[in-house]
Coordinates of C-alpha atoms and ligand atoms in Angstrom, one line a residue:
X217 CA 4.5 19.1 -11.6
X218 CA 2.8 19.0 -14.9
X219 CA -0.8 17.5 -15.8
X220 CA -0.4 17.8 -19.5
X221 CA 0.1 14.3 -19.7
X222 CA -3.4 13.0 -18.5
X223 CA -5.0 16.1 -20.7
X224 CA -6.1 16.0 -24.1
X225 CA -4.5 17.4 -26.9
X226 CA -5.8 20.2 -28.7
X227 CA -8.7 18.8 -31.0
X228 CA -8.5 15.3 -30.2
X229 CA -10.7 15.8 -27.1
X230 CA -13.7 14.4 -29.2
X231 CA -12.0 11.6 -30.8
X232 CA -11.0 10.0 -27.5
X233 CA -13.2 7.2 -25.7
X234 CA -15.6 7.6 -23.0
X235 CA -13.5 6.7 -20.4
X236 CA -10.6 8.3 -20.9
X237 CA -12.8 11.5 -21.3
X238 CA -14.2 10.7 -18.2
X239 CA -10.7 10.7 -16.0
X240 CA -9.9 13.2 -17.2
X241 CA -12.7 15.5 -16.5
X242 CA -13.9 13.3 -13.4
X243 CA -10.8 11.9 -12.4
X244 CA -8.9 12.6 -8.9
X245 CA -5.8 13.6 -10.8
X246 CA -4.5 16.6 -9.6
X247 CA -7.4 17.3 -6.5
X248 CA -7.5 16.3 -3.3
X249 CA -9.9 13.5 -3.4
X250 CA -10.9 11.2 -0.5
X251 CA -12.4 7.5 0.3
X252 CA -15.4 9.2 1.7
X253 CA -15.9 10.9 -1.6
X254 CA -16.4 7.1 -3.4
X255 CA -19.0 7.6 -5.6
X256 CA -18.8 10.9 -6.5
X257 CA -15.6 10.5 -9.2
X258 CA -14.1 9.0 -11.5
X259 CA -11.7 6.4 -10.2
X260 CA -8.7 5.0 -11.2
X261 CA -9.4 1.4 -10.7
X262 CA -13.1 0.3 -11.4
X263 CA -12.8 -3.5 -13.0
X264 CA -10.8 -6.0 -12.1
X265 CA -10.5 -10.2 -13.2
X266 CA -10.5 -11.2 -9.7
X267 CA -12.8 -13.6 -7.7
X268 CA -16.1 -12.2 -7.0
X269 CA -15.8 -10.7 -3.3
X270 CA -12.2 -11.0 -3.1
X271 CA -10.9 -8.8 -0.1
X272 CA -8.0 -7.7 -1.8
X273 CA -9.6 -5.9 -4.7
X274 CA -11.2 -3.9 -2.1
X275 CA -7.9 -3.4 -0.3
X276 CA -6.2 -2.2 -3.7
X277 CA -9.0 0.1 -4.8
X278 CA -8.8 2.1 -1.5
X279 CA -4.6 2.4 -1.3
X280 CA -5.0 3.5 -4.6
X281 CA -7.9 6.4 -4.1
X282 CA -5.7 7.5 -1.1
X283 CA -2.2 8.0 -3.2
X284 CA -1.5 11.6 -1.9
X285 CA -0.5 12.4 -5.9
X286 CA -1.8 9.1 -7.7
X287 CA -0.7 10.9 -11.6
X288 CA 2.6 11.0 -10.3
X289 CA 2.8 7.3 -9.1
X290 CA 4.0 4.5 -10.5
X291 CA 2.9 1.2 -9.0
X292 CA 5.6 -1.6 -9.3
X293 CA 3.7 -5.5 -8.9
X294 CA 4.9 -9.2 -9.3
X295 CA 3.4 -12.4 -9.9
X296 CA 0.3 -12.7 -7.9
X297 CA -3.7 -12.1 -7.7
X298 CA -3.2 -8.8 -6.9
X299 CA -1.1 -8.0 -10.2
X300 CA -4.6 -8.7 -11.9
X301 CA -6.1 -6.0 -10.8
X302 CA -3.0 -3.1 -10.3
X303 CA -2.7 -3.8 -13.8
X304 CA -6.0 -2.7 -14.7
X305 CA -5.5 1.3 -12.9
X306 CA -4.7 4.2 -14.9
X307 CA -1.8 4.9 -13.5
X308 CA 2.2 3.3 -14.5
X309 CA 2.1 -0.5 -13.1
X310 CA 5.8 -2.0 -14.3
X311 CA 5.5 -5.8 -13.7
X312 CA 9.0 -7.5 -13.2
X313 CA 9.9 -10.8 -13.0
X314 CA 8.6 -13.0 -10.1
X315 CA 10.4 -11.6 -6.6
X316 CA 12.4 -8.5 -8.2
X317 CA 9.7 -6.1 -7.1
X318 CA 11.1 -4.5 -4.8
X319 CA 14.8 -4.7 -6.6
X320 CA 13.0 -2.9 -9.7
X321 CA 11.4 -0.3 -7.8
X322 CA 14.7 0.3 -6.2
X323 CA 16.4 1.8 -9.6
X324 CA 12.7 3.3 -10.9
X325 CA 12.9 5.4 -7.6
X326 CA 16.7 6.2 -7.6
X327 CA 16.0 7.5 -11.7
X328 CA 13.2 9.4 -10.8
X329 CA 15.1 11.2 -8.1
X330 CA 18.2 12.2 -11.2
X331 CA 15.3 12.6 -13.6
X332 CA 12.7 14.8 -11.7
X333 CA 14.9 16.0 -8.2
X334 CA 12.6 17.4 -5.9
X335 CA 9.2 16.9 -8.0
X336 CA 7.9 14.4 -6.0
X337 CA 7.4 11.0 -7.9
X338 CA 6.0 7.9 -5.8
X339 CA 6.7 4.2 -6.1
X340 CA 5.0 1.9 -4.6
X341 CA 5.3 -1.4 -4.3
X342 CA 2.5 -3.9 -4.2
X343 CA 2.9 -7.5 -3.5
X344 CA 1.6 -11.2 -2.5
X345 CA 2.6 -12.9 0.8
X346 CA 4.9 -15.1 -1.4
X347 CA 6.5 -12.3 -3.8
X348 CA 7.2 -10.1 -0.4
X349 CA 8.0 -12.5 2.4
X350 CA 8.7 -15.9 0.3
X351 CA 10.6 -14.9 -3.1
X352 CA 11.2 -11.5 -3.0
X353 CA 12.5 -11.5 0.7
X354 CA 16.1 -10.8 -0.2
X355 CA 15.0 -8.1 -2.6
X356 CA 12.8 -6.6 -0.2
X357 CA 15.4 -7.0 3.0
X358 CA 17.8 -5.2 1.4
X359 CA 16.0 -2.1 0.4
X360 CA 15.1 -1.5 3.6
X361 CA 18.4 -2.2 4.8
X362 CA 19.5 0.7 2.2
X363 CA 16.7 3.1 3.3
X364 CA 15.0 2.9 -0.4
X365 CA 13.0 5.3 -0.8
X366 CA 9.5 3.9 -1.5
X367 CA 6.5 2.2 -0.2
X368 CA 6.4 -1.9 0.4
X369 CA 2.6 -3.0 0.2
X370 CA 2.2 -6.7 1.4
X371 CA -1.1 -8.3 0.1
X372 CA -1.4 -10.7 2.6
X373 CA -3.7 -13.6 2.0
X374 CA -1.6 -16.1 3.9
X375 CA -1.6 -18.1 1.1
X376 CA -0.6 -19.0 -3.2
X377 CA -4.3 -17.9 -4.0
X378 CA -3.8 -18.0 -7.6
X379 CA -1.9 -21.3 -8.1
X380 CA -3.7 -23.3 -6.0
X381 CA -3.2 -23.0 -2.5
X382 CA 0.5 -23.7 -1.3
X383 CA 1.2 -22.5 2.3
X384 CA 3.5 -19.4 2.2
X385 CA 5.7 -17.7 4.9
X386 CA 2.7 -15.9 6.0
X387 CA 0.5 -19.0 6.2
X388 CA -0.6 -19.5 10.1
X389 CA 1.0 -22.5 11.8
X390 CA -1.2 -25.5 11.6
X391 CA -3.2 -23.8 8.5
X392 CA -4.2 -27.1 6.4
X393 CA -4.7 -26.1 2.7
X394 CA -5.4 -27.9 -0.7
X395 CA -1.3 -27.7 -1.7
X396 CA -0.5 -28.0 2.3
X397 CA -2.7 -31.0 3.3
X398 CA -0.9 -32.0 6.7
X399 CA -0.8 -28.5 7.8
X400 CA 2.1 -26.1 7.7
X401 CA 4.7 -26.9 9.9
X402 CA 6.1 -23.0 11.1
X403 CA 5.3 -20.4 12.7
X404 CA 4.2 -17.2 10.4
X405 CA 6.6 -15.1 9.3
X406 CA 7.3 -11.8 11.9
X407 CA 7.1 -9.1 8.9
X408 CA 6.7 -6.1 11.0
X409 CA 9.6 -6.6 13.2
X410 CA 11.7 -7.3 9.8
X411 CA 10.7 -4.6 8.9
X412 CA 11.8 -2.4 11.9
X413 CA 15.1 -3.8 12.6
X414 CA 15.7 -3.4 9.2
X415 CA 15.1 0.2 9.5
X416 CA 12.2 1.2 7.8
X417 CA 10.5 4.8 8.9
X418 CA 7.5 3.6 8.8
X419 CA 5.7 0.2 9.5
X420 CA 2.0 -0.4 9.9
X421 CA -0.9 -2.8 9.6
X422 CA -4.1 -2.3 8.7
X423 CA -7.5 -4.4 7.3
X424 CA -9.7 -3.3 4.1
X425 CA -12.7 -3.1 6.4
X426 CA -11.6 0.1 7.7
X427 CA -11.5 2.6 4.4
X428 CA -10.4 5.6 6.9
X429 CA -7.6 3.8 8.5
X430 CA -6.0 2.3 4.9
X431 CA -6.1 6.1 3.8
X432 CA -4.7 7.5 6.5
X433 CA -2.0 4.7 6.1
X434 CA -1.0 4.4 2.5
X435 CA -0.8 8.2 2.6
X436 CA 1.9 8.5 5.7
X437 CA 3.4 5.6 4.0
X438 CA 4.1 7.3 0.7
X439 CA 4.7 11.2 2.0
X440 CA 7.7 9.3 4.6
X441 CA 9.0 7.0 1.5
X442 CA 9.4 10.8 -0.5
X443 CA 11.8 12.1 1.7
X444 CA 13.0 10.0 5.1
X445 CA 13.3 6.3 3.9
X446 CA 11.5 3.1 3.5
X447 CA 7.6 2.3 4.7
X448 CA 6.1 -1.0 5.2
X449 CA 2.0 -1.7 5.2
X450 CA 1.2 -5.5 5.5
X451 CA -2.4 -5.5 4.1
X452 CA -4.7 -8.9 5.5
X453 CA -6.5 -9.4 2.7
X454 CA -8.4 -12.7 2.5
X455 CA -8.8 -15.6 -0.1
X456 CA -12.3 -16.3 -0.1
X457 CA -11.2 -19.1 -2.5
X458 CA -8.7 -20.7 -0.9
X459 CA -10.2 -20.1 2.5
X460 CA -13.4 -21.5 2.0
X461 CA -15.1 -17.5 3.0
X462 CA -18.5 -17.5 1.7
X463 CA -18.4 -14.0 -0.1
X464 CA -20.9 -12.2 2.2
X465 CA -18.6 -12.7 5.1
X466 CA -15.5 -11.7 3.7
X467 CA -16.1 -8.5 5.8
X468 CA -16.9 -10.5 8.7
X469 CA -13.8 -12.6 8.5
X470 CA -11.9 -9.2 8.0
X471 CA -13.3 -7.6 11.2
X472 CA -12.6 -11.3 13.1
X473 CA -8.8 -11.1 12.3
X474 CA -8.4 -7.7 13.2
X475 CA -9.7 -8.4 16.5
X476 CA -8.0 -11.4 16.8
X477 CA -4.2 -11.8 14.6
X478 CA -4.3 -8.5 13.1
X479 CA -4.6 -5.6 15.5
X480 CA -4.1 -2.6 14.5
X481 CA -0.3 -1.5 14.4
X482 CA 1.4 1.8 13.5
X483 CA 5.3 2.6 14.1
X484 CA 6.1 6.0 13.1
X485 CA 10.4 6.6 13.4
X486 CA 10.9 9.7 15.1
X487 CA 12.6 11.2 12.2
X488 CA 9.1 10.6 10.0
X489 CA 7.0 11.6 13.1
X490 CA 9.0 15.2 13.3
X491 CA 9.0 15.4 9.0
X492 CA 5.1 15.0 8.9
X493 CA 4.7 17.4 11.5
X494 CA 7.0 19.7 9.8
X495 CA 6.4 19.1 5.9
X496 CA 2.9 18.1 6.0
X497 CA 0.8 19.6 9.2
X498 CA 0.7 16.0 10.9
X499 CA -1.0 17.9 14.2
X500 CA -0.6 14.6 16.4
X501 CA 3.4 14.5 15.6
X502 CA 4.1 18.1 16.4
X503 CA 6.0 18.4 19.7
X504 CA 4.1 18.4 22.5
X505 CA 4.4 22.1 24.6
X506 CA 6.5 21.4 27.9
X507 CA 4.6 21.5 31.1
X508 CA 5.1 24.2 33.2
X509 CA 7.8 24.4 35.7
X510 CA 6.2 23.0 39.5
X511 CA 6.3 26.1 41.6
X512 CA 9.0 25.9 44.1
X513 CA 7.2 26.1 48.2
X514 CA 8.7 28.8 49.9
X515 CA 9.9 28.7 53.6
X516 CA 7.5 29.7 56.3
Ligands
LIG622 S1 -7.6 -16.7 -5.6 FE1 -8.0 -15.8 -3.6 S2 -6.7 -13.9 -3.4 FE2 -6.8 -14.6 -5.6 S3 -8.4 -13.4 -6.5 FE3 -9.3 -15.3 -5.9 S4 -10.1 -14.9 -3.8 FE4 -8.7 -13.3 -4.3

């Protein structure tokens, strides 16, 4: 795997901006670099357009810190909040048409694999409630069902945050919103079973109040989608707008739906379990020794 690309060339170091200098020389490309290290580098997401104390701009700034190789990812977005953001990383973001996400990242992944073989490249996917479950849903059903290999992230704010509020497939029952004034009618949409009957290696949820946890996530996620199939995070991540959350409980709210709707959930196919404990040291996924043998009574 090369760096040269995220390097200056020869000469031109002092002609390029600031910034750019900065990744480079501060940047987590190419190290090992973790969320409990915030502060200390460069990042490759640091201003977004989004609302002030929007959850999910948190949410995206961790998963992308935690990218086990983030210069050799390519994020892959659709219409939505969280597009705003993804957008403005320094890393690839290809933006398709509204739903297709997951369809796109399906051939981006495939030509990697001819282009690169076995240098790892990552895809990820991130998406809205209503690109993933609502619009994209075929799209995103069927690369499961093929076992594509690349991460799904749903943003899920339960909601159409930047049009105005319309209920989505993820909306709560009974949720009464500016575009959904009588209060949607059906039950939210079971993503994480989808998910697993449609066969994806690994499935989890998680909530942007817990840095450690989305790390430890997003990477499993991406290391599984390299080499054993598809992975799956669903992502709560509020609207404060459309919600009504004041911005200094954003947090709050966050650590109320985990306890409450949003539990913490991991599934971990045995195939991934046995190639993380193999390919990448996973010491809870090793095999467990057997227990000895129960000593057999002898006769008086
Ligand atoms: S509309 Fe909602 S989800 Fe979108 S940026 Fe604003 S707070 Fe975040």
């Amino acid at each position: 795997m090369s760096l040269d690309y995220v390097k200056f060339s020869g000469g031109f170091e002092k002609f390029m901006p600031k910034e750019y200098r900065d990744m480079v020389e501060h940047g987590p490309f190419g190290k090992k670099i973790s969320v409990s290290q915030m502060g200390s580098f460069k990042e490759i997401l640091e201003e977004h357009p989004m609302c002030a104390g929007c959850a999910m701009t948190l949410f995206i700034r961790l998963a992308i810190i935690a990218f086990p190789n983030p210069e050799d990812t390519i994020t892959v977005g659709t219409a939505g909040c969280g597009r705003l953001a993804i957008s403005q990383a320094a890393i690839p973001f290809v933006y398709g048409n509204y739903g297709d996400q997951n369809g796109v990242a399906s051939g981006l992944s495939r030509g990697l694999r001819l282009r690169f073989g076995d240098k790892p490249k990552d895809v990820v996917v991130i998406a809205g409630d209503g690109g993933t479950a609502d619009i994209g849903f075929q799209q995103v059903l069927h690369s499961w069902f093929r076992k594509e290999r690349f991460t799904t992230i749903m943003l899920d704010n339960e909601v159409y945050g930047n049009t105005g509020g319309q209920e989505s497939g993820m909306t709560n029952r009974g949720a009464v919103l500016k575009m959904a004034p009588l209060g949607k009618k059906f039950e939210k949409m079971d993503m994480l079973q989808m998910a697993k009957v449609a066969g994806c290696a690994y499935v989890a949820t998680v909530v942007p109040n817990n840095p450690r946890r989305v790390e430890s996530v997003i990477k499993k996620a991406v290391l599984i989608a390299r080499e054993v199939g598809s992975t799956y995070i669903q992502a709560y991540t509020s609207c404060n707008i459309e919600y009504a959350i004041p911005t200094d409980k954003v947090m709050e709210d966050a650590k109320n739906v985990e306890n409450d709707r949003y539990q913490f959930t991991e599934y971990v196919s045995e195939e991934a379990k046995q190639y993380l404990a193999e390919r990448y040291g996973y010491k809870e996924f090793l095999p467990k020794p057997a227990a000895p043998a129960a000593a057999i009574p002898t006769k008086a």
